[in-house]
Short mmCIF file of C-alpha atoms and ligand atoms in Angstrom, two decimals:
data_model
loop_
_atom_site.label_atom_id
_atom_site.label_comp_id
_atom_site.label_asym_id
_atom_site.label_seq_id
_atom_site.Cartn_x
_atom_site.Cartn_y
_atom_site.Cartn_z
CA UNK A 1 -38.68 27.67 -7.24
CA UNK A 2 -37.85 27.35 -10.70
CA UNK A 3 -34.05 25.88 -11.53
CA UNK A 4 -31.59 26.89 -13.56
CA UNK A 5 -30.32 23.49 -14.59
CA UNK A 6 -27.09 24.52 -15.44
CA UNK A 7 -26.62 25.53 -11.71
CA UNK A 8 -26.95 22.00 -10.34
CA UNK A 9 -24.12 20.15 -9.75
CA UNK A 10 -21.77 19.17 -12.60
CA UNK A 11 -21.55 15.58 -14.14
CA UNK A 12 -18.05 14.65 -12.98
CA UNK A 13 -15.74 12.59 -16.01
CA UNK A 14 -13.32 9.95 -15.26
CA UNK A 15 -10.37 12.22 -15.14
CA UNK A 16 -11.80 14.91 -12.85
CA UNK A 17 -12.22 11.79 -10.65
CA UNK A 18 -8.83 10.16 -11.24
CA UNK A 19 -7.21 13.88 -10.73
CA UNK A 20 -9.26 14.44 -7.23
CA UNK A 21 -8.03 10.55 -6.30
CA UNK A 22 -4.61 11.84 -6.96
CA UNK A 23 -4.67 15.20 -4.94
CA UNK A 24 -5.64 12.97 -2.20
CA UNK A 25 -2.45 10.72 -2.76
CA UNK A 26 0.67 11.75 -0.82
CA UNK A 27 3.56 12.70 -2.90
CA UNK A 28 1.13 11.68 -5.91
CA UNK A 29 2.76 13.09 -9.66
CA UNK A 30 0.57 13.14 -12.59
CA UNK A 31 1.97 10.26 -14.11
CA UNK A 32 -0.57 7.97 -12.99
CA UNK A 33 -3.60 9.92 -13.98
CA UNK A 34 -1.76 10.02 -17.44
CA UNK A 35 -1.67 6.32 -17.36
CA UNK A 36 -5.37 5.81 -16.18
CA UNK A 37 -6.18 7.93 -18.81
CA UNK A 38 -4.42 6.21 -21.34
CA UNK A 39 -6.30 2.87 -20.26
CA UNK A 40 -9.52 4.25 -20.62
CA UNK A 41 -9.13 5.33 -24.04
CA UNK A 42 -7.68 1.81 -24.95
CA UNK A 43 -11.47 0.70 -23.63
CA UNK A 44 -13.23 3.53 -25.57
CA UNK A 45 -11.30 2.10 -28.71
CA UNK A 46 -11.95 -1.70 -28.08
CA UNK A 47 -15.79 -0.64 -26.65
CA UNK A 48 -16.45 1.47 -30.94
CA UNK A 49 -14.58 -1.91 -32.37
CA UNK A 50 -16.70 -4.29 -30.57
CA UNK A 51 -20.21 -1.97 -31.06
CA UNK A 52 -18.91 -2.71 -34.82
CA UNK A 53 -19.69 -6.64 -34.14
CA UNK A 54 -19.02 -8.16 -37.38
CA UNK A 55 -18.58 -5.17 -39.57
CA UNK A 56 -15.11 -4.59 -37.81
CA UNK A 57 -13.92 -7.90 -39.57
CA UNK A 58 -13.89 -6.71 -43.35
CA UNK A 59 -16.48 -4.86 -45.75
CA UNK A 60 -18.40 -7.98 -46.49
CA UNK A 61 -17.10 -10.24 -43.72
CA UNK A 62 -20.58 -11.09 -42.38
CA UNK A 63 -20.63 -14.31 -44.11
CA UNK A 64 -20.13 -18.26 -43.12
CA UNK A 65 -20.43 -19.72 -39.56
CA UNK A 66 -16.20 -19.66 -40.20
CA UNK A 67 -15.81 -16.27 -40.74
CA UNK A 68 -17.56 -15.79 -36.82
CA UNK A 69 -15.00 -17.99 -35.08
CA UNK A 70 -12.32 -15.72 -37.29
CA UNK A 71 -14.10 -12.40 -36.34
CA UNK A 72 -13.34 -13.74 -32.49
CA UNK A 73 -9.83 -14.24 -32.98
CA UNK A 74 -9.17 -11.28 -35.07
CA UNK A 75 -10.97 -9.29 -32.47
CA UNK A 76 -9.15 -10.71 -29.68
CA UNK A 77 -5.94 -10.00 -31.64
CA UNK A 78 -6.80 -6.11 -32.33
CA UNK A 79 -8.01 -5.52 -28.87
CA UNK A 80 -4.64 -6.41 -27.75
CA UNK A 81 -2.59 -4.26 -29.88
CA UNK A 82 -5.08 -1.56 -29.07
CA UNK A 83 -4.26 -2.30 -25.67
CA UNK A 84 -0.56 -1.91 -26.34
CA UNK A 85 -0.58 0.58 -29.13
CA UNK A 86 -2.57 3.07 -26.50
CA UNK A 87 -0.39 2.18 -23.45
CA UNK A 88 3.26 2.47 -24.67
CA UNK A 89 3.75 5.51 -25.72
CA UNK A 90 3.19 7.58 -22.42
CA UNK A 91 5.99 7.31 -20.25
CA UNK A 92 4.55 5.44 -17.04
CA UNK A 93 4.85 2.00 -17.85
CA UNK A 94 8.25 -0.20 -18.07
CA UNK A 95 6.14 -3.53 -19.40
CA UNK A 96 3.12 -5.14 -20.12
CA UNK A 97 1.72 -8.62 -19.57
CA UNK A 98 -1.66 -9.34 -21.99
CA UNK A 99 -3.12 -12.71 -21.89
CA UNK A 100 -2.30 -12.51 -25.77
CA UNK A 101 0.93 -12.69 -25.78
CA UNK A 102 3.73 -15.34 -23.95
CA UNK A 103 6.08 -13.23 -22.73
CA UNK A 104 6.12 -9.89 -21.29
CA UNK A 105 5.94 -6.64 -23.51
CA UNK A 106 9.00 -4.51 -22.87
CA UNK A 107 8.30 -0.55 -23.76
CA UNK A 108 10.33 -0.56 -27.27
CA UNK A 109 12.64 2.30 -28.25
CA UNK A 110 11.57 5.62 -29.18
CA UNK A 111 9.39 5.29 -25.87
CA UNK A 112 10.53 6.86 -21.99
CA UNK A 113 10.27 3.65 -19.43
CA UNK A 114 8.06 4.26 -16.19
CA UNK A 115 7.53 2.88 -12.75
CA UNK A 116 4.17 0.70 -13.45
CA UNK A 117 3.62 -2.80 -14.98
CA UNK A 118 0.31 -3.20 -17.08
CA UNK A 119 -1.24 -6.38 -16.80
CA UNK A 120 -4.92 -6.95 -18.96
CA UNK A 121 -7.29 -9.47 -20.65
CA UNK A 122 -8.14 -7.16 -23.94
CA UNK A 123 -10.85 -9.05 -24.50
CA UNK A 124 -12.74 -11.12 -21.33
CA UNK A 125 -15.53 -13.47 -22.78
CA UNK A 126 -15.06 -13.37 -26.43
CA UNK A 127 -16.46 -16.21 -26.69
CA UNK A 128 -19.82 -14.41 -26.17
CA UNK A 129 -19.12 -12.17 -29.56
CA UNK A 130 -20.98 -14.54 -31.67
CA UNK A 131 -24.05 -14.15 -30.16
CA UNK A 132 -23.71 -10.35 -29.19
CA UNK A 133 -23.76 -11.17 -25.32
CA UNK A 134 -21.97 -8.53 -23.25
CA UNK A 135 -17.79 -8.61 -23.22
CA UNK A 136 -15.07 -6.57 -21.73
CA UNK A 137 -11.77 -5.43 -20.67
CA UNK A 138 -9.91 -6.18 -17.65
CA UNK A 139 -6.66 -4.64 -16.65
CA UNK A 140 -4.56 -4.43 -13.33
CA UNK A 141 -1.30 -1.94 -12.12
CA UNK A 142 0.89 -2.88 -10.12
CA UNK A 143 4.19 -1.08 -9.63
CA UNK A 144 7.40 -1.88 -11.01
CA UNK A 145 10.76 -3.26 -8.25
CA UNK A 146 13.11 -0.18 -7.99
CA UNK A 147 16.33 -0.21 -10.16
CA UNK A 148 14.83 -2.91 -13.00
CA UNK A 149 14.93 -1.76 -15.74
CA UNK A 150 14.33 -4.19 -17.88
CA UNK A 151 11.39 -6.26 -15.93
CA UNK A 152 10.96 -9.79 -16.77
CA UNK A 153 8.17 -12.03 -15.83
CA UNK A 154 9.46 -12.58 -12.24
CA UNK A 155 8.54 -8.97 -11.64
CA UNK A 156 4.92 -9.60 -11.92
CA UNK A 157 4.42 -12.32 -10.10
CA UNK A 158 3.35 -10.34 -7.31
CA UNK A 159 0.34 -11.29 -4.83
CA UNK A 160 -2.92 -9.30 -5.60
CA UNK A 161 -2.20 -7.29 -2.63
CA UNK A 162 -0.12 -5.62 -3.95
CA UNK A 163 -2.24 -3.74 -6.46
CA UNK A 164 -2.14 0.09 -7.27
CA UNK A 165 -5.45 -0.14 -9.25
CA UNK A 166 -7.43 -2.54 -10.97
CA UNK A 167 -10.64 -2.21 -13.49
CA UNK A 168 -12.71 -3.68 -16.16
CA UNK A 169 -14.76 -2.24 -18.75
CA UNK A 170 -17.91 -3.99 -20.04
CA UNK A 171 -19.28 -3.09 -23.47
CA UNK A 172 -22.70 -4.20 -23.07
CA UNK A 173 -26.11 -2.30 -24.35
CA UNK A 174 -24.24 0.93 -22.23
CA UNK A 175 -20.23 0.83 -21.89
CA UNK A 176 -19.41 1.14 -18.40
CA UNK A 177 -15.70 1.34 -16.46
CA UNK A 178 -15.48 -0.10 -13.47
CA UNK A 179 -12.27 1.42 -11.13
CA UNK A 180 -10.73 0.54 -7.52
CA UNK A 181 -7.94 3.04 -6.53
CA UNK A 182 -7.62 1.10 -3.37
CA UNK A 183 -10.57 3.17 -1.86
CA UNK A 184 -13.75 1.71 -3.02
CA UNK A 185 -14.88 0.65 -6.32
CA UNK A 186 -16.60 3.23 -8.58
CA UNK A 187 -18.85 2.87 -11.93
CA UNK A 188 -18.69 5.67 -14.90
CA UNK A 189 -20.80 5.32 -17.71
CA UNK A 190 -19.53 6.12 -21.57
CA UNK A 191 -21.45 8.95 -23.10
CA UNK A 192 -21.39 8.22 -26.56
CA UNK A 193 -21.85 11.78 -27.32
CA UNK A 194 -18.93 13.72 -25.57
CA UNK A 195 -16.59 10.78 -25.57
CA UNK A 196 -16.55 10.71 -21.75
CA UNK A 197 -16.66 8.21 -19.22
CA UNK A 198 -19.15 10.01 -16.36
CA UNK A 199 -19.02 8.92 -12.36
CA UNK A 200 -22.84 7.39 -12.02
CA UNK A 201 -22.12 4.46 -9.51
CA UNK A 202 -19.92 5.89 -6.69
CA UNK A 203 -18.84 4.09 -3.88
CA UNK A 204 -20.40 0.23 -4.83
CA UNK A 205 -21.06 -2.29 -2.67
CA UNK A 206 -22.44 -5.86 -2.59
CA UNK A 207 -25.01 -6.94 -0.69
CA UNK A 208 -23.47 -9.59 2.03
CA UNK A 209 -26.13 -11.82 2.01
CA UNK A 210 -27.93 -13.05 -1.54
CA UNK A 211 -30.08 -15.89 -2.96
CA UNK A 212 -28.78 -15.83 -6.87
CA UNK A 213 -25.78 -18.24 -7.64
CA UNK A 214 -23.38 -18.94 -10.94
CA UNK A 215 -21.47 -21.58 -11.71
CA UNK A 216 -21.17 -23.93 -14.81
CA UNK A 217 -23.29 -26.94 -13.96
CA UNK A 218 -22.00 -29.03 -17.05
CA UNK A 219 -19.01 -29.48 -14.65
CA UNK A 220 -21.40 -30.98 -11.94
CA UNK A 221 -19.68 -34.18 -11.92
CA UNK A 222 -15.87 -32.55 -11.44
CA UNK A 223 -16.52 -30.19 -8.64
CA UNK A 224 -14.86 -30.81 -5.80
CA UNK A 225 -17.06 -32.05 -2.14
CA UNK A 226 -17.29 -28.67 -0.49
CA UNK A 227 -18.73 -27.15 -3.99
CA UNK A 228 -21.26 -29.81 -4.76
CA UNK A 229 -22.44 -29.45 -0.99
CA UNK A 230 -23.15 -25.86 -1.43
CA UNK A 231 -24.64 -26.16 -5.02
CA UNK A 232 -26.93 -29.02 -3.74
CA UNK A 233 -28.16 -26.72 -0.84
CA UNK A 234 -28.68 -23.71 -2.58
CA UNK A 235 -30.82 -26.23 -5.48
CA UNK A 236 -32.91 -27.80 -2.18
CA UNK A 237 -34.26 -24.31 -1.88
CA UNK A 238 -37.13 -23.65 0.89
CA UNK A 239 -36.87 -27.84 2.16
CA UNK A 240 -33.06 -27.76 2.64
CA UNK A 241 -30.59 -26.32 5.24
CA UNK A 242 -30.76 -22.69 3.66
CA UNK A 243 -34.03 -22.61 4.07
CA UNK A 244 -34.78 -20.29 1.19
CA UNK A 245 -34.77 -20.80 -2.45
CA UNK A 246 -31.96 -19.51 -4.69
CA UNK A 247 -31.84 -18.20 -8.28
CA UNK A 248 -29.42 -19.01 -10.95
CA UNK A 249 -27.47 -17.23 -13.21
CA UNK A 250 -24.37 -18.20 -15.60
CA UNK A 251 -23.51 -15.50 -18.05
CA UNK A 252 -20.16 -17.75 -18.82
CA UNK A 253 -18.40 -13.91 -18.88
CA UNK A 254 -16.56 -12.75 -16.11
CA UNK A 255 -16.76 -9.46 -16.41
CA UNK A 256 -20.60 -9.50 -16.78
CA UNK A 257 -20.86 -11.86 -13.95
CA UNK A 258 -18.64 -9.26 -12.01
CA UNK A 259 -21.29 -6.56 -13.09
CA UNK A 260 -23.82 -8.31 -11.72
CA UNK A 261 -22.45 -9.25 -8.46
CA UNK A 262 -21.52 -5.36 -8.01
CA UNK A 263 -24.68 -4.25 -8.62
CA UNK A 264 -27.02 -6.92 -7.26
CA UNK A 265 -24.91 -9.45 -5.07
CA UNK A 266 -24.69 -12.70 -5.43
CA UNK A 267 -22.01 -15.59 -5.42
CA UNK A 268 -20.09 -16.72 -8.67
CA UNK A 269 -18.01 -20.27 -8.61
CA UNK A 270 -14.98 -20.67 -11.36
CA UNK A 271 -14.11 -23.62 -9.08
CA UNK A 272 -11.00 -25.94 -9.51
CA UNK A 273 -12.13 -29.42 -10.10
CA UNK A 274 -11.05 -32.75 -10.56
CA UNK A 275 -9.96 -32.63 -14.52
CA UNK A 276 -6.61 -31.76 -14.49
CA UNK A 277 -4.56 -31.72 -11.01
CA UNK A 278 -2.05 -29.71 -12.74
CA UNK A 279 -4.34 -26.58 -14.03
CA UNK A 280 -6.67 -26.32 -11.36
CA UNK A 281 -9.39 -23.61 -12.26
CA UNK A 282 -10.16 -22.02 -15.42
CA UNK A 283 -9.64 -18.40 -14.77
CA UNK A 284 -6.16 -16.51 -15.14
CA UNK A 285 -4.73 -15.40 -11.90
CA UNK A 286 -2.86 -12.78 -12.79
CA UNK A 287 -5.08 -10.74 -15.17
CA UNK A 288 -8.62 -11.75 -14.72
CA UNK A 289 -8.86 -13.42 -10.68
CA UNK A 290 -6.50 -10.84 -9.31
CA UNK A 291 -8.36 -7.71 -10.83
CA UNK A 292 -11.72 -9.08 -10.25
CA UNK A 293 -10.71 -9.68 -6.72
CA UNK A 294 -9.48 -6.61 -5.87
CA UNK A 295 -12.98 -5.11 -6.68
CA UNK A 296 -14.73 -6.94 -4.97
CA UNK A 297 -12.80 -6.71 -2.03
CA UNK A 298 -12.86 -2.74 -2.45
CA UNK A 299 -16.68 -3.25 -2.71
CA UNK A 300 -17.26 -5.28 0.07
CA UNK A 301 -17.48 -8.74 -1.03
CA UNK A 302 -14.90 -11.16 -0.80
CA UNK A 303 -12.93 -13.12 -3.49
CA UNK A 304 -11.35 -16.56 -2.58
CA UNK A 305 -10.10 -19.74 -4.06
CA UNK A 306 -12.35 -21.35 -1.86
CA UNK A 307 -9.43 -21.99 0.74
CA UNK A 308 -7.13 -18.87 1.07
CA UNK A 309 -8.28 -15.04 -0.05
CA UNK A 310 -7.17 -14.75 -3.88
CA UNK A 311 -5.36 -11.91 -3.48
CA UNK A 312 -2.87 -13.41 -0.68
CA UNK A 313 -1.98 -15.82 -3.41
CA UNK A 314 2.03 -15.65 -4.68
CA UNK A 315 1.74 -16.27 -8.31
CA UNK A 316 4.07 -18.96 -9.97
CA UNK A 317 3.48 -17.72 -13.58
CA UNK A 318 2.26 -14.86 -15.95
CA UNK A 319 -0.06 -17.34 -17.01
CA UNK A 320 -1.20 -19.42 -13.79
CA UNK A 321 -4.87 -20.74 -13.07
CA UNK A 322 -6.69 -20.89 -10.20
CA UNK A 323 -10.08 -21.23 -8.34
CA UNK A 324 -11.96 -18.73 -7.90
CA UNK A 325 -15.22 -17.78 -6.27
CA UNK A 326 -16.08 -14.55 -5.37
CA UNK A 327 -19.60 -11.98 -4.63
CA UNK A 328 -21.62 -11.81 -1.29
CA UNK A 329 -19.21 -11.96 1.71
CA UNK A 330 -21.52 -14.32 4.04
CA UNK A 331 -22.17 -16.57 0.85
CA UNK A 332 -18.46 -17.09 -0.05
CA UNK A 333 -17.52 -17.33 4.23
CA UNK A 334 -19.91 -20.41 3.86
CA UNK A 335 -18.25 -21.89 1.13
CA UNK A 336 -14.85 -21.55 2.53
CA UNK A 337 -16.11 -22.91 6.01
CA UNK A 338 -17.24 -25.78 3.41
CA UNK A 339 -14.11 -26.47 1.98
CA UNK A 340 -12.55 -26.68 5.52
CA UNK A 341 -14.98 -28.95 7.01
CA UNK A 342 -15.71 -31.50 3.65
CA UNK A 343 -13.23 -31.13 1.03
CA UNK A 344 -11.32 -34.13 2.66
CA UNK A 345 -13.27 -36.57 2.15
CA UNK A 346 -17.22 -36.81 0.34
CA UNK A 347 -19.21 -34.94 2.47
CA UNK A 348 -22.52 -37.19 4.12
CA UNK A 349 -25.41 -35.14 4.04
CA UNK A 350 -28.18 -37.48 4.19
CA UNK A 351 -30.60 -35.90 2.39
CA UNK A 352 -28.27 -35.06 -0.68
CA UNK A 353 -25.77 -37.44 -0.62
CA UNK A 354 -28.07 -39.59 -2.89
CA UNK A 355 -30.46 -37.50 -4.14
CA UNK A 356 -28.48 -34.06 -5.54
CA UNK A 357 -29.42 -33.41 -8.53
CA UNK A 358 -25.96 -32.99 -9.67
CA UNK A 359 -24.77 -35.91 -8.21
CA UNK A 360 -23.24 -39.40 -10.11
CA UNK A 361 -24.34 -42.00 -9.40
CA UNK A 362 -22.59 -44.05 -6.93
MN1 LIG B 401 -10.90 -13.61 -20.07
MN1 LIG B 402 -9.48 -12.61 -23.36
#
């Protein structure tokens, strides 16, 4: 039978998706959709600045090794406003919180206040610029207390529970946006051409059991018991207690690790250590743990400090730390039933208490 191919089933964009979410909603207006919408094109505008790589700096700017760290900070600087600049305008949002800026960013005058705070990293990984490894956006909504008006950073500090929506977008060799409405976690690729984000991973989920695992091993020697003990196991391979041998990854990007874990599985450790007792973990909780979280929860995995699920956590501030490892359900179960049994005291595995690779010596 031969096919007419315009008769098979339609490519469906971002906002035919976010609009069908919405129908589903009870009591649901349009001024979320608006607002989803809104984000998206502040990642289509970050995702053509970034593709620009050094270009995007100044006619001429490719120069010096110091004119790359500049290009960094510039771009982390425009991806903000872009950020801000996009969102304000529309009516649905009554602040925003950016890892850019101290404070929160009331909705100035001209602009109608909304119901919905907009939390984002502009730019996750940025760091990786230099060297043209992936990057991307994170962002998180959450909604706004009745009757404030004005919100100030108290009203954010809100556990990630209590999430409307949370995404990322990763401008890597494709640009890809990565959504949780609360029902699953969903994957729409940017076609260049049409200027649309298209639904081509519905419905992700990770794998719960995996042999890849990330984590920064320069830090060996400030991880915590529980972390070492997993680390060392996963490193004995086929002759240790897992009895199978592990591959690892470290993409030192969060949102690229994220991709990976959606799409393949595996376990990622941003663990807090022994440096500083007062900033434990590297990772923001409020725009980069929290978001991440939620997706992985929505896609099956689970996302913990390595003692209490992430997104139970009460934040303190806009600009808290905190452990975080997250991917494969079973993987991060084990290292949370390792953090209850060891982290008291050094764990005493015979066979790796001396020998870990990744272990000082005594
Ligand atoms: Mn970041
Ligand atoms: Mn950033």
């Amino acid at each position: 039978m031969i096919r007419d191919p315009d008769m098979s089933p339609r490519e469906k964009t971002l906002t035919e998706f976010i609009i069908e979410e919405q129908r589903k909603a009870q009591g649901a207006t349009g001024g979320f959709t608006a607002l989803l919408n809104d984000i998206c094109l502040a990642c289509k505008r970050i995702s053509y600045l970034v593709g620009k790589g050094v270009l995007a700096d100044s006619p001429g700017g490719a120069g010096s090794g110091n004119a790359q760290g500049g290009t960094q900070t510039k771009l982390n600087l425009r991806a903000n406003g872009i950020f801000l600049r996009t969102n304000e305008w529309g009516g649905h949002l009554a602040a925003m919180v950016s890892e850019e800026l101290e404070q929160p960013y009331g909705i100035p005058s001209p602009y109608p206040r909304g119901r919905y705070l907009l939390v984002f990293d502009p730019l996750d990984g940025s760091s990786n610029l230099d060297v043209n490894v992936s990057v991307g956006s994170i962002f998180s909504v959450l909604r706004c207390v009745d009757g404030v008006d004005e919100p100030t950073a108290a009203d954010f500090l809100q556990p990630g529970a209590q999430q409307v929506c949370a995404g990322y977008a990763i401008y890597g060799a494709s640009t890809m946006l990565v959504l949780t409405l609360g029902r699953g976690v969903h994957g729409f690729t940017l076609d260049r051409e049409i200027g649309e984000f298209i639904l081509t991973h519905a419905s992700l989920r990770i794998p719960d059991d995996t042999s890849e695992f990330a984590i920064n091993a320069s830090n060996a020697r400030f991880w915590e018991p529980a972390v070492r003990r997993y680390v060392d196991e996963c490193l004995a391979g086929k002759t240790g207690p897992r009895d199978k041998d592990f591959n690892m990854r470290w993409i030192a990007s969060l949102v690229a690790e994220t991709h990976r874990i959606l799409l393949r599985g595996g376990v990622v450790m941003y663990p807090r250590d022994s440096r500083n007792p007062a900033s434990p973990g590297r990772l923001r909780l409020l725009y980069e743990v929290n978001p991440i979280g939620f997706i992985i929860e929505q896609a099956g995995g689970r996302a913990s400090t390595g003692f209490t699920p992430v997104l139970a956590v009460k934040p303190d501030h806009l600009h808290q730390r905190i452990g975080f490892m997250f991917g494969s359900r079973r993987e991060v179960e084990r290292l949370e039933q390792y953090h209850r049994d060891s982290n008291q005291r050094e764990y005493d595995a015979p066979l790796f208490g001396v020998r870990g690779l990744f272990r000082e010596p005594a």
